CSV table of C-alpha atoms and ligand atoms in Angstrom, one decimal:
chain,number,residue,atom,x,y,z
A,1,MET,CA,0.1,0.0,0.0
A,2,THR,CA,1.6,3.2,-1.1
A,3,GLU,CA,1.6,6.0,1.6
A,4,TYR,CA,0.3,9.5,0.9
A,5,GLU,CA,-0.7,12.5,2.7
A,6,ILE,CA,-3.4,15.0,1.7
A,7,LEU,CA,-2.9,18.5,2.4
A,8,THR,CA,-5.4,21.3,2.4
A,9,THR,CA,-3.6,24.2,0.5
A,10,ASN,CA,-0.6,24.3,-1.9
A,11,LYS,CA,1.2,26.2,0.7
A,12,GLU,CA,0.7,23.4,3.3
A,13,LEU,CA,1.9,21.0,0.8
A,14,ALA,CA,5.1,23.1,0.1
A,15,ALA,CA,5.6,23.4,3.8
A,16,ARG,CA,5.4,19.6,4.3
A,17,ALA,CA,7.7,18.7,1.4
A,18,ALA,CA,10.3,21.2,2.7
A,19,GLU,CA,10.1,19.8,6.2
A,20,LEU,CA,10.7,16.2,4.8
A,21,ILE,CA,13.6,17.4,2.6
A,22,TYR,CA,15.2,19.1,5.6
A,23,ASP,CA,14.8,16.0,7.6
A,24,ALA,CA,16.3,13.9,4.9
A,25,ALA,CA,19.2,16.3,4.7
A,26,GLN,CA,19.8,16.3,8.4
A,27,GLU,CA,19.9,12.5,8.6
A,28,ALA,CA,22.0,12.1,5.4
A,29,ILE,CA,24.6,14.7,6.5
A,30,GLN,CA,24.8,13.1,10.0
A,31,GLU,CA,25.2,9.8,8.7
A,32,ARG,CA,27.1,10.2,5.4
A,33,GLY,CA,28.5,13.7,5.5
A,34,ARG,CA,26.6,15.0,2.5
A,35,PHE,CA,23.0,15.0,1.2
A,36,THR,CA,22.2,14.1,-2.6
A,37,VAL,CA,19.0,15.4,-3.9
A,38,ALA,CA,17.4,15.1,-7.3
A,39,LEU,CA,15.0,17.9,-8.2
A,40,THR,CA,12.0,17.9,-10.6
A,41,GLY,CA,10.6,20.3,-13.0
A,42,GLY,CA,6.9,21.3,-13.6
A,43,SER,CA,4.8,23.5,-11.7
A,44,SER,CA,4.0,21.4,-8.6
A,45,PRO,CA,7.3,22.0,-6.8
A,46,ARG,CA,7.5,25.6,-7.5
A,47,GLN,CA,6.2,26.9,-3.9
A,48,THR,CA,8.5,24.1,-2.3
A,49,TYR,CA,11.5,25.6,-4.0
A,50,GLU,CA,10.5,29.3,-3.1
A,51,LEU,CA,10.3,28.1,0.5
A,52,MET,CA,13.5,26.3,0.5
A,53,ALA,CA,15.2,29.4,-0.9
A,54,HIS,CA,14.7,30.8,2.6
A,55,ALA,CA,15.7,27.7,4.6
A,56,THR,CA,17.8,28.6,7.8
A,57,PRO,CA,21.3,27.2,8.1
A,58,GLY,CA,19.8,25.0,11.0
A,59,GLN,CA,17.3,23.4,8.5
A,60,MET,CA,19.7,23.0,5.4
A,61,ASP,CA,23.6,22.9,5.6
A,62,TRP,CA,24.0,23.8,1.8
A,63,ALA,CA,27.7,23.6,2.0
A,64,LYS,CA,27.1,19.8,2.1
A,65,VAL,CA,24.2,19.4,-0.5
A,66,PHE,CA,24.7,17.9,-3.8
A,67,VAL,CA,22.1,18.8,-6.5
A,68,PHE,CA,21.0,17.0,-9.4
A,69,LEU,CA,17.9,16.9,-11.8
A,70,GLY,CA,15.8,13.8,-12.4
A,71,ASP,CA,15.0,14.9,-15.8
A,72,ASP,CA,15.2,18.0,-18.1
A,73,ARG,CA,13.9,19.1,-21.4
A,74,PHE,CA,16.7,19.3,-24.2
A,75,VAL,CA,16.5,22.9,-24.7
A,76,PRO,CA,19.2,25.5,-23.6
A,77,TYR,CA,19.1,26.8,-20.1
A,78,SER,CA,18.0,30.2,-21.3
A,79,SER,CA,14.7,28.6,-22.4
A,80,THR,CA,11.5,29.0,-20.2
A,81,ASP,CA,11.1,25.3,-20.6
A,82,SER,CA,14.4,24.4,-18.8
A,83,ASN,CA,13.7,22.6,-15.6
A,84,TYR,CA,17.2,23.5,-14.4
A,85,GLU,CA,16.5,27.2,-15.2
A,86,MET,CA,13.4,27.1,-13.1
A,87,CYS,CA,15.2,25.3,-10.2
A,88,ARG,CA,17.9,27.9,-10.4
A,89,GLU,CA,15.7,30.9,-10.7
A,90,LEU,CA,13.4,29.8,-7.6
A,91,LEU,CA,15.9,28.1,-5.5
A,92,LEU,CA,19.6,27.6,-6.4
A,93,LYS,CA,20.5,31.2,-7.0
A,94,HIS,CA,19.4,32.1,-3.5
A,95,VAL,CA,21.2,29.6,-1.5
A,96,PRO,CA,24.9,29.0,-0.6
A,97,VAL,CA,25.2,25.8,-2.5
A,98,PRO,CA,28.7,25.5,-4.0
A,99,ASP,CA,28.5,25.7,-7.9
A,100,SER,CA,30.7,22.7,-7.8
A,101,GLN,CA,28.0,20.7,-6.2
A,102,VAL,CA,25.3,21.6,-8.6
A,103,PHE,CA,24.9,19.2,-11.7
A,104,PRO,CA,22.4,20.2,-14.2
A,105,ILE,CA,21.8,17.9,-17.3
A,106,HIS,CA,23.9,19.1,-20.1
A,107,THR,CA,21.6,20.5,-23.0
A,108,ASP,CA,24.5,21.8,-25.1
A,109,THR,CA,25.7,18.5,-26.5
A,110,ALA,CA,25.2,17.7,-30.0
A,111,THR,CA,22.6,15.1,-29.3
A,112,LYS,CA,20.1,14.1,-26.5
A,113,GLU,CA,21.8,10.8,-26.5
A,114,GLU,CA,25.2,12.3,-25.7
A,115,SER,CA,23.7,14.4,-22.9
A,116,ALA,CA,22.2,11.2,-21.3
A,117,GLU,CA,25.5,9.4,-21.5
A,118,LEU,CA,27.3,12.4,-19.9
A,119,TYR,CA,24.9,12.6,-17.1
A,120,ALA,CA,25.3,8.9,-16.3
A,121,GLU,CA,29.0,9.6,-16.2
A,122,THR,CA,28.5,12.4,-13.9
A,123,LEU,CA,26.4,10.2,-11.5
A,124,ALA,CA,29.2,7.6,-11.7
A,125,GLN,CA,31.8,10.0,-10.7
A,126,VAL,CA,30.0,11.9,-8.0
A,127,PHE,CA,28.7,8.6,-6.3
A,128,GLU,CA,32.0,6.9,-7.0
A,129,THR,CA,30.4,3.8,-8.4
A,130,PRO,CA,30.8,2.3,-11.9
A,131,GLN,CA,27.9,2.3,-14.3
A,132,SER,CA,28.4,-1.6,-14.5
A,133,GLY,CA,27.3,-1.7,-10.8
A,134,PRO,CA,24.1,-1.0,-8.8
A,135,PRO,CA,22.6,2.5,-9.4
A,136,PRO,CA,23.5,5.2,-7.0
A,137,ALA,CA,21.3,5.8,-4.0
A,138,PHE,CA,20.0,9.4,-3.8
A,139,ASP,CA,19.0,10.5,-0.5
A,140,ILE,CA,15.9,11.9,-1.9
A,141,ILE,CA,14.4,12.2,-5.4
A,142,LEU,CA,11.7,14.6,-6.0
A,143,LEU,CA,8.9,13.9,-8.6
A,144,GLY,CA,5.9,15.4,-10.0
A,145,MET,CA,3.4,13.6,-12.0
A,146,GLY,CA,1.7,14.6,-15.2
A,147,ASP,CA,-2.1,14.3,-15.9
A,148,ASP,CA,-1.2,11.1,-17.9
A,149,GLY,CA,0.6,9.5,-15.0
A,150,HIS,CA,4.1,10.2,-16.2
A,151,CYS,CA,6.9,11.0,-13.9
A,152,ALA,CA,10.3,12.6,-14.7
A,153,SER,CA,10.3,12.1,-18.5
A,154,LEU,CA,9.2,8.5,-18.5
A,155,PHE,CA,6.1,8.8,-20.7
A,156,PRO,CA,3.3,6.3,-21.2
A,157,GLY,CA,4.0,3.4,-23.7
A,158,MET,CA,7.6,4.5,-24.4
A,159,PRO,CA,10.6,1.9,-24.5
A,160,THR,CA,12.2,4.1,-21.7
A,161,LEU,CA,9.9,2.4,-19.2
A,162,THR,CA,11.6,-1.0,-19.7
A,163,VAL,CA,15.3,0.1,-19.5
A,164,THR,CA,17.1,-1.7,-17.0
A,165,ASP,CA,20.7,-1.4,-17.8
A,166,GLN,CA,21.1,2.4,-18.0
A,167,TRP,CA,20.9,5.2,-15.4
A,168,VAL,CA,19.9,8.0,-17.7
A,169,VAL,CA,18.3,7.9,-21.2
A,170,SER,CA,16.8,10.3,-23.7
A,171,SER,CA,13.3,10.5,-24.9
A,172,PRO,CA,11.3,12.0,-27.5
A,173,PRO,CA,8.6,14.3,-26.2
A,174,GLY,CA,5.4,12.9,-24.5
A,175,THR,CA,2.0,13.9,-25.4
A,176,LEU,CA,1.8,16.8,-23.0
A,177,PRO,CA,3.5,20.1,-23.6
A,178,PRO,CA,6.1,21.2,-24.0
A,179,PRO,CA,6.9,19.1,-27.3
A,180,VAL,CA,10.6,18.9,-26.8
A,181,ASP,CA,13.0,16.1,-26.4
A,182,ARG,CA,14.1,15.1,-22.9
A,183,VAL,CA,16.9,13.5,-20.8
A,184,THR,CA,15.7,11.4,-17.8
A,185,PHE,CA,16.6,9.2,-15.0
A,186,THR,CA,15.3,5.5,-15.5
A,187,PHE,CA,13.4,3.5,-13.0
A,188,PRO,CA,16.6,1.8,-11.8
A,189,VAL,CA,17.8,5.0,-10.5
A,190,LEU,CA,14.4,6.3,-9.2
A,191,ASN,CA,14.0,2.9,-7.4
A,192,ALA,CA,17.4,3.0,-5.9
A,193,ALA,CA,16.8,6.1,-3.9
A,194,ARG,CA,16.6,6.2,-0.1
A,195,GLN,CA,13.5,8.3,-0.5
A,196,VAL,CA,11.1,9.4,-3.3
A,197,LEU,CA,8.6,12.2,-2.8
A,198,PHE,CA,6.0,12.8,-5.2
A,199,LEU,CA,4.4,16.5,-5.1
A,200,VAL,CA,1.2,16.3,-7.0
A,201,GLU,CA,-1.5,19.2,-7.3
A,202,GLY,CA,-4.6,19.7,-9.3
A,203,ALA,CA,-7.8,17.9,-10.3
A,204,LYS,CA,-6.5,16.9,-13.7
A,205,LYS,CA,-4.3,14.5,-11.9
A,206,ALA,CA,-7.0,12.8,-9.9
A,207,PRO,CA,-7.9,10.0,-12.2
A,208,ALA,CA,-4.2,8.9,-12.4
A,209,VAL,CA,-3.6,9.4,-8.7
A,210,ARG,CA,-6.7,7.1,-8.0
A,211,ASP,CA,-5.5,4.5,-10.3
A,212,ILE,CA,-2.0,4.5,-9.1
A,213,LEU,CA,-2.6,4.6,-5.3
A,214,GLU,CA,-5.5,2.2,-5.5
A,215,GLY,CA,-3.3,-0.3,-7.0
A,216,ASN,CA,-5.1,-0.4,-10.4
A,217,ALA,CA,-2.5,1.1,-12.8
A,218,ALA,CA,-0.2,-0.6,-15.3
A,219,VAL,CA,3.3,1.0,-15.4
A,220,ASP,CA,2.9,1.2,-19.3
A,221,VAL,CA,-0.3,3.4,-18.9
A,222,HIS,CA,0.6,5.4,-15.8
A,223,PRO,CA,4.6,5.2,-15.6
A,224,SER,CA,4.5,6.7,-11.9
A,225,ALA,CA,3.1,3.4,-10.9
A,226,GLY,CA,6.4,1.9,-11.6
A,227,VAL,CA,8.2,4.1,-8.9
A,228,GLN,CA,8.6,1.5,-6.1
A,229,PRO,CA,11.9,2.0,-4.2
A,230,VAL,CA,13.7,-1.3,-3.6
A,231,SER,CA,14.4,-0.6,0.0
A,232,GLY,CA,13.9,3.3,0.3
A,233,LYS,CA,10.7,5.2,1.3
A,234,LEU,CA,7.9,6.4,-1.0
A,235,LEU,CA,5.5,9.1,-0.2
A,236,TRP,CA,3.0,11.0,-2.1
A,237,LEU,CA,2.0,14.4,-1.1
A,238,LEU,CA,-1.3,15.3,-2.7
A,239,ASP,CA,-3.5,18.5,-2.6
A,240,ARG,CA,-7.2,18.0,-2.0
A,241,THR,CA,-8.0,18.3,-5.6
A,242,ALA,CA,-5.4,15.6,-6.7
A,243,ALA,CA,-6.8,13.3,-4.1
A,244,GLY,CA,-10.5,14.2,-5.1
A,245,LEU,CA,-11.2,10.5,-6.4
A,246,LEU,CA,-9.4,8.4,-3.8
A,247,THR,CA,-12.0,6.3,-2.1
A,248,LYS,CA,-10.6,7.1,1.3
A,249,ALA,CA,-9.9,10.8,0.7
B,1,LIG,C1,9.1,18.0,-16.7
B,1,LIG,C2,9.0,17.2,-15.3
B,1,LIG,C3,7.6,16.3,-15.2
B,1,LIG,C4,6.7,17.1,-14.3
B,1,LIG,C5,5.3,16.6,-14.4
B,1,LIG,C6,4.4,17.3,-13.6
B,1,LIG,O1,10.1,18.1,-17.2
B,1,LIG,O2,7.9,18.3,-17.1
B,1,LIG,O3,9.9,16.8,-14.8
B,1,LIG,O4,7.6,15.1,-14.9
B,1,LIG,O5,7.1,16.8,-12.9
B,1,LIG,O6,4.7,16.9,-15.8
B,1,LIG,O7,4.3,18.6,-13.9
B,1,LIG,P1,3.3,19.6,-13.2
B,1,LIG,O8,3.7,19.7,-11.9
B,1,LIG,O9,3.5,21.0,-13.9
B,1,LIG,O10,2.0,19.1,-13.4
């Protein structure tokens, strides 16, 4: 049974998300000396990032934080479609995280395939683990969910859903905007995380939320159903409208 929490307002959802991220950071830094986080794009995490931009030093020791992106659109950082740019604008430029510890997905490579290869190499380097071995275990991976049930850039019906031997892959656009190529973590990386936190807002998500959380979703149809951390925690934070069709809401 997947765990979820329903928050009354988007502000409350952001506050709860930030609280969980600070807790994960404190635990990781205490136990392993650093905190590895993968941010997500989309609109649902925006308020969380805005809140975290004002984290106190007691809440977040930015000097020990390593920031990644779980997926990005294959567009220049200057584009309004860039997930990295959104994260930078709302969060990263406001906090004292060292530049050397921020790892955007490169979108200036000749092809999206090269970008995916480069990002997998970056993961291997930072986590000091060969790509032939088990995937890196992020302390926390944040995800949003599209109306069609996609997460990161793992879209319904695409071959990316069955990749087991790569950490990062490229993808053509899904059916939802923007219609641009993507680079994305695969399920093996998402499911190796110590914690995965979904941030889901809006009534349009309600049917997919119901199908996934009530156990009636096929991964091929609603890819977010494939996020099942092997030994990590999974929590969905929902606003009232996204939770609107849940039987027990
Ligand atoms: C992207 C995302 C994507 C997003 C969902 C939900 O690049 O678009 O990373 O997976 O999280 O589409 O987006 P919203 O929060 O805007 O609904």
